[in-house]
Each structure stands twice: as C-alpha cells, then as structure tokens.
Short mmCIF file of C-alpha atoms and ligand atoms in Angstrom, two decimals:
data_model
loop_
_atom_site.label_atom_id
_atom_site.label_comp_id
_atom_site.label_asym_id
_atom_site.label_seq_id
_atom_site.Cartn_x
_atom_site.Cartn_y
_atom_site.Cartn_z
CA MET A 1 7.13 -110.13 144.07
CA LYS A 2 9.60 -109.65 146.83
CA GLN A 3 8.32 -108.66 150.28
CA SER A 4 9.19 -105.25 151.32
CA ILE A 5 10.41 -104.26 154.82
CA TYR A 6 9.03 -101.25 156.72
CA ILE A 7 10.61 -100.52 160.11
CA VAL A 8 8.22 -97.77 161.43
CA GLY A 9 7.71 -96.00 164.77
CA PRO A 10 8.95 -93.14 166.88
CA CYS A 11 12.43 -91.96 167.12
CA SER A 12 12.21 -92.41 170.84
CA ALA A 13 9.97 -94.42 173.15
CA GLU A 14 8.76 -91.48 175.34
CA SER A 15 5.95 -93.00 177.34
CA ARG A 16 3.77 -96.19 177.26
CA GLU A 17 0.82 -94.17 176.00
CA GLN A 18 2.88 -92.65 173.15
CA VAL A 19 4.33 -96.10 172.11
CA LEU A 20 1.00 -97.81 172.21
CA GLU A 21 -0.93 -95.09 170.46
CA THR A 22 1.50 -94.95 167.59
CA ALA A 23 1.68 -98.68 167.34
CA GLN A 24 -2.10 -98.97 167.16
CA ALA A 25 -2.33 -96.54 164.25
CA ILE A 26 0.47 -98.41 162.50
CA ASN A 27 -1.29 -101.66 163.12
CA THR A 28 -4.40 -100.44 161.52
CA LEU A 29 -2.58 -99.43 158.42
CA ARG A 30 -0.75 -102.89 158.35
CA SER A 31 -3.85 -104.64 157.42
CA THR A 32 -4.25 -102.61 154.31
CA VAL A 33 -0.87 -103.17 152.75
CA SER A 34 0.18 -106.48 151.32
CA ASP A 35 3.45 -108.15 150.79
CA THR A 36 5.08 -106.08 153.47
CA LEU A 37 6.74 -106.98 156.71
CA PHE A 38 6.06 -104.32 159.27
CA ILE A 39 8.39 -103.98 162.24
CA PHE A 40 7.71 -101.48 165.06
CA ARG A 41 10.80 -99.28 166.05
CA ALA A 42 11.40 -97.03 168.99
CA GLY A 43 14.80 -95.90 170.41
CA VAL A 44 15.13 -96.62 174.21
CA TRP A 45 18.71 -95.46 174.65
CA LYS A 46 19.31 -92.33 172.56
CA PRO A 47 22.68 -91.22 171.23
CA ARG A 48 22.04 -87.40 171.54
CA THR A 49 24.43 -84.74 170.61
CA SER A 50 23.84 -82.76 173.81
CA PRO A 51 23.77 -84.19 177.25
CA SER A 52 20.90 -81.66 177.96
CA SER A 53 18.69 -83.37 175.41
CA PHE A 54 16.24 -86.19 176.15
CA GLN A 55 18.48 -89.37 176.44
CA GLY A 56 15.68 -91.85 176.08
CA ALA A 57 13.49 -93.58 178.58
CA GLY A 58 16.05 -96.44 179.18
CA ASP A 59 15.27 -100.00 180.18
CA GLU A 60 11.80 -99.13 181.38
CA ALA A 61 10.79 -98.66 177.78
CA LEU A 62 11.60 -102.28 176.88
CA ALA A 63 8.38 -103.16 178.50
CA TRP A 64 6.38 -100.79 176.30
CA LEU A 65 7.87 -102.56 173.29
CA GLN A 66 6.97 -105.94 174.68
CA ALA A 67 3.45 -104.62 175.05
CA VAL A 68 3.30 -103.81 171.35
CA LYS A 69 4.69 -107.10 170.47
CA ALA A 70 2.13 -109.01 172.61
CA ARG A 71 -0.79 -106.67 171.60
CA TYR A 72 -0.38 -106.41 167.86
CA HIS A 73 1.91 -109.42 167.08
CA MET A 74 4.25 -107.12 165.43
CA PRO A 75 8.10 -107.64 165.63
CA VAL A 76 9.81 -104.88 167.45
CA ALA A 77 13.23 -103.07 167.02
CA THR A 78 15.32 -100.82 169.09
CA GLU A 79 18.79 -99.29 168.84
CA VAL A 80 21.76 -100.80 170.72
CA ALA A 81 25.15 -98.95 171.32
CA THR A 82 26.76 -101.13 173.96
CA PRO A 83 26.90 -104.86 174.96
CA GLU A 84 24.72 -103.96 177.94
CA HIS A 85 22.00 -102.69 175.67
CA VAL A 86 22.32 -105.89 173.68
CA GLN A 87 21.79 -108.03 176.68
CA ALA A 88 18.82 -106.00 177.91
CA ALA A 89 17.19 -106.00 174.57
CA LEU A 90 17.52 -109.66 173.93
CA ALA A 91 16.38 -110.49 177.51
CA ALA A 92 13.19 -108.43 176.70
CA GLY A 93 12.60 -110.34 173.42
CA ILE A 94 13.33 -107.52 170.95
CA ASP A 95 13.39 -109.06 167.55
CA TYR A 96 15.52 -106.56 165.59
CA LEU A 97 18.55 -104.59 166.93
CA TRP A 98 19.78 -101.75 164.92
CA ILE A 99 23.13 -100.03 165.28
CA GLY A 100 22.90 -96.25 164.74
CA ALA A 101 25.15 -94.09 162.54
CA ARG A 102 27.38 -92.77 165.39
CA THR A 103 28.06 -96.26 166.70
CA SER A 104 28.67 -97.52 163.23
CA ALA A 105 31.58 -95.06 162.95
CA SER A 106 33.44 -97.10 165.69
CA PRO A 107 34.61 -100.54 164.62
CA ILE A 108 35.58 -101.29 168.28
CA ALA A 109 31.94 -100.51 169.41
CA VAL A 110 30.50 -102.58 166.56
CA GLN A 111 32.91 -105.52 167.43
CA ALA A 112 31.87 -105.38 171.12
CA ILE A 113 28.24 -105.48 170.10
CA ALA A 114 28.84 -108.33 167.71
CA GLU A 115 30.53 -110.26 170.49
CA SER A 116 27.80 -109.67 172.96
CA ILE A 117 25.29 -111.01 170.54
CA ASP A 118 27.50 -113.99 169.93
CA HIS A 119 28.09 -114.64 173.78
CA CYS A 120 24.54 -113.63 174.80
CA ALA A 121 23.51 -115.49 177.97
CA VAL A 122 19.88 -115.15 177.08
CA ARG A 123 19.01 -117.25 174.01
CA PRO A 124 16.12 -115.48 172.30
CA ALA A 125 13.20 -117.66 171.21
CA ALA A 126 13.45 -116.51 167.59
CA PRO A 127 16.78 -115.57 165.96
CA VAL A 128 17.59 -111.84 166.32
CA ASN A 129 18.20 -109.72 163.23
CA VAL A 130 20.67 -106.82 163.15
CA LEU A 131 20.47 -103.71 161.05
CA ILE A 132 23.55 -101.61 160.62
CA LYS A 133 23.21 -97.97 159.46
CA ASN A 134 25.98 -96.32 157.45
CA PRO A 135 28.54 -94.61 159.63
CA VAL A 136 28.06 -90.73 160.07
CA ASN A 137 31.08 -90.33 157.78
CA THR A 138 31.06 -91.45 153.97
CA ASP A 139 33.12 -94.64 154.50
CA ALA A 140 31.80 -97.51 152.36
CA ALA A 141 34.61 -99.74 153.60
CA LEU A 142 33.79 -99.24 157.15
CA TRP A 143 30.15 -99.94 156.57
CA ILE A 144 31.04 -103.27 154.73
CA GLY A 145 33.51 -104.20 157.57
CA ASN A 146 30.66 -103.61 160.03
CA ILE A 147 28.34 -105.85 158.10
CA GLU A 148 31.12 -108.58 158.18
CA ARG A 149 31.77 -108.20 161.86
CA LEU A 150 28.06 -108.82 162.59
CA GLU A 151 27.80 -111.65 160.10
CA ARG A 152 30.54 -113.54 162.05
CA THR A 153 27.98 -113.98 164.84
CA GLY A 154 25.76 -115.96 162.34
CA VAL A 155 22.87 -113.37 162.73
CA PRO A 156 20.93 -112.13 159.48
CA VAL A 157 22.19 -108.58 158.89
CA MET A 158 20.52 -105.79 156.75
CA ALA A 159 22.00 -102.43 155.88
CA VAL A 160 20.18 -99.11 156.32
CA HIS A 161 21.27 -96.07 154.22
CA ARG A 162 20.52 -92.94 156.29
CA GLY A 163 23.07 -90.57 154.62
CA CYS A 164 25.28 -88.16 156.16
CA ASN A 165 24.55 -84.53 157.43
CA HIS A 166 21.07 -84.82 156.21
CA GLN A 167 22.02 -85.60 152.57
CA PRO A 168 21.98 -89.08 150.91
CA CYS A 169 25.26 -90.61 149.95
CA TRP A 170 24.46 -92.63 146.96
CA GLN A 171 27.98 -93.18 145.91
CA MET A 172 28.70 -94.78 149.23
CA ALA A 173 25.48 -96.82 149.17
CA HIS A 174 26.03 -97.99 145.64
CA ILE A 175 29.50 -99.44 146.60
CA VAL A 176 27.92 -101.39 149.47
CA ARG A 177 24.92 -102.46 147.36
CA THR A 178 27.32 -103.76 144.64
CA ALA A 179 29.61 -105.47 147.24
CA ARG A 180 26.70 -107.06 149.19
CA PRO A 181 23.74 -107.52 146.76
CA ASP A 182 22.81 -110.53 148.97
CA ILE A 183 21.75 -108.47 152.00
CA PRO A 184 18.71 -106.26 152.16
CA MET A 185 19.32 -102.49 152.05
CA LEU A 186 16.64 -100.15 153.50
CA LEU A 187 16.29 -96.41 153.04
CA ASP A 188 16.06 -94.18 156.12
CA PRO A 189 14.40 -90.97 154.57
CA SER A 190 13.75 -89.48 158.07
CA HIS A 191 17.40 -89.08 159.16
CA MET A 192 18.52 -88.71 155.54
CA SER A 193 16.44 -85.43 155.23
CA GLY A 194 15.87 -84.37 158.80
CA ASP A 195 12.62 -82.97 157.53
CA ALA A 196 9.16 -84.58 157.45
CA ALA A 197 8.26 -82.69 154.44
CA LYS A 198 11.16 -84.09 152.43
CA VAL A 199 10.46 -87.74 153.24
CA ALA A 200 7.93 -88.33 150.38
CA ALA A 201 10.46 -87.14 147.69
CA LEU A 202 13.03 -89.67 148.83
CA MET A 203 10.50 -92.66 148.71
CA ASP A 204 10.85 -92.97 144.94
CA LYS A 205 14.44 -94.03 145.43
CA ILE A 206 13.20 -97.37 146.87
CA THR A 207 11.69 -98.32 143.60
CA GLU A 208 14.34 -96.75 141.39
CA LEU A 209 17.29 -98.35 143.25
CA GLY A 210 15.62 -101.75 144.04
CA LEU A 211 15.88 -101.25 147.73
CA ASN A 212 14.04 -103.49 150.08
CA GLY A 213 11.97 -100.94 152.01
CA ALA A 214 12.53 -98.34 154.50
CA MET A 215 12.98 -97.25 158.21
CA ILE A 216 10.62 -94.31 158.83
CA GLU A 217 10.08 -92.35 161.90
CA VAL A 218 6.46 -92.12 162.75
CA HIS A 219 5.00 -90.43 165.84
CA CYS A 220 1.41 -90.02 166.91
CA HIS A 221 2.05 -86.42 167.84
CA PRO A 222 5.24 -85.33 166.07
CA GLU A 223 4.88 -81.64 167.21
CA ALA A 224 5.45 -82.87 170.80
CA ALA A 225 8.17 -85.36 170.11
CA LEU A 226 11.08 -85.30 172.54
CA SER A 227 13.68 -86.07 169.80
CA ASP A 228 13.88 -85.55 165.99
CA ARG A 229 10.67 -83.59 166.09
CA LYS A 230 10.98 -82.07 162.60
CA GLN A 231 11.34 -85.35 160.79
CA GLN A 232 8.73 -87.55 162.20
CA VAL A 233 5.59 -88.25 160.09
CA ARG A 234 2.01 -88.91 161.42
CA PRO A 235 0.61 -92.53 160.96
CA GLU A 236 -1.89 -91.22 158.42
CA THR A 237 1.01 -89.85 156.21
CA LEU A 238 2.71 -93.31 156.38
CA SER A 239 0.16 -95.00 154.18
CA ASN A 240 0.63 -92.47 151.46
CA LEU A 241 4.38 -92.90 151.57
CA ILE A 242 4.16 -96.64 151.34
CA ASN A 243 1.87 -96.33 148.28
CA LEU A 244 4.58 -94.30 146.59
CA THR A 245 6.73 -97.44 146.19
CA ASN A 246 6.58 -100.21 143.70
CA LEU A 247 9.36 -102.91 143.82
CA ASN A 248 9.07 -103.98 140.19
CA ASN A 249 11.58 -102.00 138.26
CA GLN A 250 13.86 -102.75 135.43
CA ASN A 251 16.64 -100.07 135.32
CA ILE A 252 18.16 -100.42 138.70
CA GLU A 253 21.82 -100.19 137.86
CA LEU A 254 21.27 -97.13 135.53
CA ASN A 255 19.13 -95.51 138.30
CA TRP A 256 21.98 -96.02 140.79
CA LEU A 257 24.42 -94.28 138.41
CA ARG A 258 22.00 -91.51 137.82
CA ALA A 259 21.61 -91.08 141.71
CA GLU A 260 25.38 -90.74 141.78
CA ILE A 261 25.46 -88.16 138.95
CA ASP A 262 22.75 -86.11 140.71
CA GLU A 263 24.70 -86.07 143.92
CA LEU A 264 27.94 -85.11 142.24
CA ASP A 265 26.12 -82.24 140.34
CA ALA A 266 24.70 -80.90 143.52
CA THR A 267 28.16 -80.94 145.10
CA LEU A 268 29.58 -79.24 141.96
CA TRP A 269 27.09 -76.36 142.02
CA GLU A 270 27.41 -75.92 145.86
CA THR A 271 31.22 -75.68 145.31
CA ILE A 272 30.88 -73.19 142.50
CA ALA A 273 28.51 -70.98 144.49
CA ALA A 274 30.87 -71.23 147.50
CA ARG A 275 33.75 -70.27 145.23
CA MET A 276 31.77 -67.19 143.99
CA ASP A 277 31.11 -66.19 147.63
CA VAL A 278 34.81 -66.14 148.46
CA SER A 279 35.46 -64.31 145.12
CA ARG A 280 32.96 -61.60 146.09
CA ARG A 281 34.85 -61.33 149.55
CA ILE A 282 38.19 -60.94 147.64
CA GLY A 283 36.46 -58.19 145.38
CA ILE A 284 35.69 -56.29 148.63
CA TRP A 285 39.28 -56.48 149.87
CA LYS A 286 40.59 -55.55 146.38
CA LYS A 287 38.29 -52.52 146.22
CA ALA A 288 39.33 -51.39 149.80
CA ASN A 289 43.05 -51.80 148.78
CA ASP A 290 42.78 -50.27 145.33
CA VAL A 291 43.83 -53.56 143.62
CA GLN A 292 42.34 -54.38 139.99
CA PRO A 293 40.05 -57.41 139.92
CA LEU A 294 42.11 -59.12 137.14
CA GLN A 295 45.57 -60.03 138.16
CA PRO A 296 47.11 -61.84 135.14
CA ALA A 297 50.06 -63.33 136.98
CA ARG A 298 47.77 -64.92 139.59
CA TYR A 299 45.54 -66.03 136.86
CA GLU A 300 48.34 -67.64 135.00
CA ALA A 301 49.66 -69.44 138.14
CA ILE A 302 46.28 -70.91 139.11
CA LEU A 303 45.46 -71.91 135.55
CA ARG A 304 48.86 -73.86 135.43
CA GLN A 305 47.95 -75.65 138.80
CA ARG A 306 44.35 -76.54 137.54
CA LEU A 307 45.77 -78.03 134.34
CA LYS A 308 48.19 -80.13 136.36
CA TRP A 309 45.14 -81.31 138.47
CA ALA A 310 43.37 -82.11 135.09
CA GLU A 311 46.24 -84.35 134.05
CA GLU A 312 46.32 -86.07 137.38
CA HIS A 313 42.53 -86.88 136.95
CA ASP A 314 42.84 -87.88 133.35
CA LEU A 315 40.78 -85.04 132.08
CA PRO A 316 41.55 -83.34 128.62
CA SER A 317 43.27 -79.92 129.21
CA THR A 318 41.11 -78.15 126.74
CA PHE A 319 37.88 -79.09 128.62
CA VAL A 320 39.42 -78.08 131.89
CA GLN A 321 40.64 -74.79 130.50
CA GLN A 322 37.36 -74.00 129.05
CA ILE A 323 35.47 -74.68 132.32
CA PHE A 324 38.13 -72.79 134.30
CA ASP A 325 37.93 -69.85 131.92
CA LEU A 326 34.16 -69.54 132.45
CA ILE A 327 34.54 -69.79 136.23
CA HIS A 328 37.25 -67.23 136.32
CA GLN A 329 35.41 -64.72 134.04
CA GLU A 330 32.39 -64.99 136.28
CA SER A 331 34.53 -64.41 139.36
CA ILE A 332 36.06 -61.40 137.94
CA ARG A 333 32.59 -60.09 136.92
CA GLN A 334 31.35 -60.67 140.60
CA GLN A 335 34.29 -58.66 141.85
CA LYS A 336 33.51 -55.58 139.86
C1 PEP B 1 17.41 -93.18 165.08
O1 PEP B 1 17.09 -94.14 164.22
O2 PEP B 1 16.68 -92.75 165.77
C2 PEP B 1 18.81 -92.73 165.10
C3 PEP B 1 19.44 -92.18 166.13
O3 PEP B 1 19.31 -92.94 163.87
P1 PEP B 1 20.82 -92.52 163.27
O4 PEP B 1 21.75 -93.40 164.03
O5 PEP B 1 20.72 -92.83 161.75
O6 PEP B 1 21.14 -90.99 163.66
MN1 MN B 2 15.76 -90.30 165.32
#
C-alpha cells in the first residue's frame, strides 16, 4: 500500500495561537490515520489579489511553524514566491516549500526560486522538498517546464493540482500525470472549489485518479480566517475527508478519461446556455426592430461556416448539421 501525503493547515499563519491550536487538532487526528504522511502548512507571505487584504504575517510567522515542528514532530510547509522567501524559509528549517499558482504562471519567477534553492547559503539539515501548483492558466507545458526547472536543483518535486478559476482542469492534470507518472501529484480541493462545502465531493478523485494525497486548508476557526475564509474546513471535518479516500484502485486510466469527459460536457452545457442567453437578447432586439426571428440567409451562412469547422475538426458533417439544427431551432423558439 503506498503512503498517502496530506498537507494540511490554514491558508495563512495569522497568529501563534491560531497556528498552534490548528496544529494540535491535526496532530490528534494524525495518530488515528495509518500509512499517511502529514505535513503542516501555513502561508507566511500571501499573494493576494488586493493590496488592502491581509498580506500574511511575514517572517515573524516562521517561528510559529518552527514551534509546530518542535512540539509535534510534524514536517512543516510554506509558500515561497521570491528568492528572499526561499532563503528565510530554509534558514528557519521549513521542510517543504510550495510555489503557488500565481508564481507558477511566471517561468522567470520559478527559475529565480530554483536558483535560490540551488545556491542557498544555509544548508538545511534534511533535504527540502518542493511542491509546484499548476499555473492559474491552463498550461500543462508550463507546469511540466516548472517541474523540470526545479528538478535541475536536485530537490524532490511534487505537483499540486488546484485547478483554475475554482474549477478542476482534469485535461491539463492528465497531460502532466501522463508525462510525469514518476512524481507525486496531490489534489488541492480547497483552492479548486473555493468552498468548504464542496471539498468532500472532490476527495473521491484521489482514489479514482490514483493521486498521492491532498493539500487541504484547515483552520481552527474558519469563520474568522483572514484569507480564504469560505474554503477552510475545521479539523473535525478533516478526519471524515481523509476516510473518504482509498488508494487501491484498478481503473485509473479510464477514470482520468471520464474526468476529462465530465469537464468537457460541463463546458459544452455552459456554452450552450450562454448561447441561448445571447439568442434571447437578439430576440429582444428583433422584436423592438420588427425583424422576424428566422432569417434564412443568416442561417445558411452560419451553417456553411459551422460545417467548415466540422471538417477542420474531422467531425462528420451530418452529425454537426443535426446538432446545429437542434441548437438553432431552440434559439429561434427562445426568440419568439
Ligand atoms: C495557498 O495555498 O494558500 C494559495 C495561495 O494557493 P494558490 O496558489 O493555489 O492560490
Ligand atoms: Mn489559500
């Protein structure tokens, strides 16, 4: 049975009390779960969208993570976005560094981080591990390139799939998993959903897709969290979440393909719904301007164009015409 990896803890280190209270609850749970490596996480320097939001407690919080490590003998992790963060984190004995989705979108920033790990003046007692999240945009090649940049430093690397815009990106993750089956891939259901209530439903994917574990945001008082308040779960919830996973599964490749199909179908229906919405707005305009809903010349022109696209995508023209006729009929109905 392979060991699963759970990186758990608050989005941000907010105070010594909050960090230690959350760590204590996680440590209690740790003794009840077997075959699992628990790593305590907390962001110290936070890449926030707005400069008015809480930006993290900064260097001071490294001592709170050190206290968790010393008190509970649990490895600790924090996010780094600059070479200065790397130096400070390694000097404080942080065991796992993760690179967030915003930093992962910049190969120059990732290269600078890799070089600073390589040239670090402080040699940590144990080798540091680096986790690289997927970039905020769906770019599998960039994610793979980032893994390679970090590997050149000789550190063990893991990938974390946190999705984009609070949605999973299974297609992108499947490409990376297929290219690099040798490195662990973790799920980050907290940032993937942005909603604590949706975390449980994503946990099944760890088993289905043969992932190696998860990074989950856990806060002792999520309602008072200074960042990502909506998505952090309580320590009591964490044990139920971990019990949902079971790493012995046979149909991993089929499940990856099904995850891709589910994702594409979701996009398909969203696109169709958005198209109907525009159709209804066209209907309002046509009514106001006394124009009939069905305009045969326009219909013929767009059908010709859609059939050309079908050819470019190697799709049979009868199939595309049938689908398009159905969509168009419904559009006209919505305009009446
Ligand atoms: C985080 O883990 O708290 C974080 C900022 O994540 P991401 O880079 O995935 O948004
Ligand atoms: Mn967060």
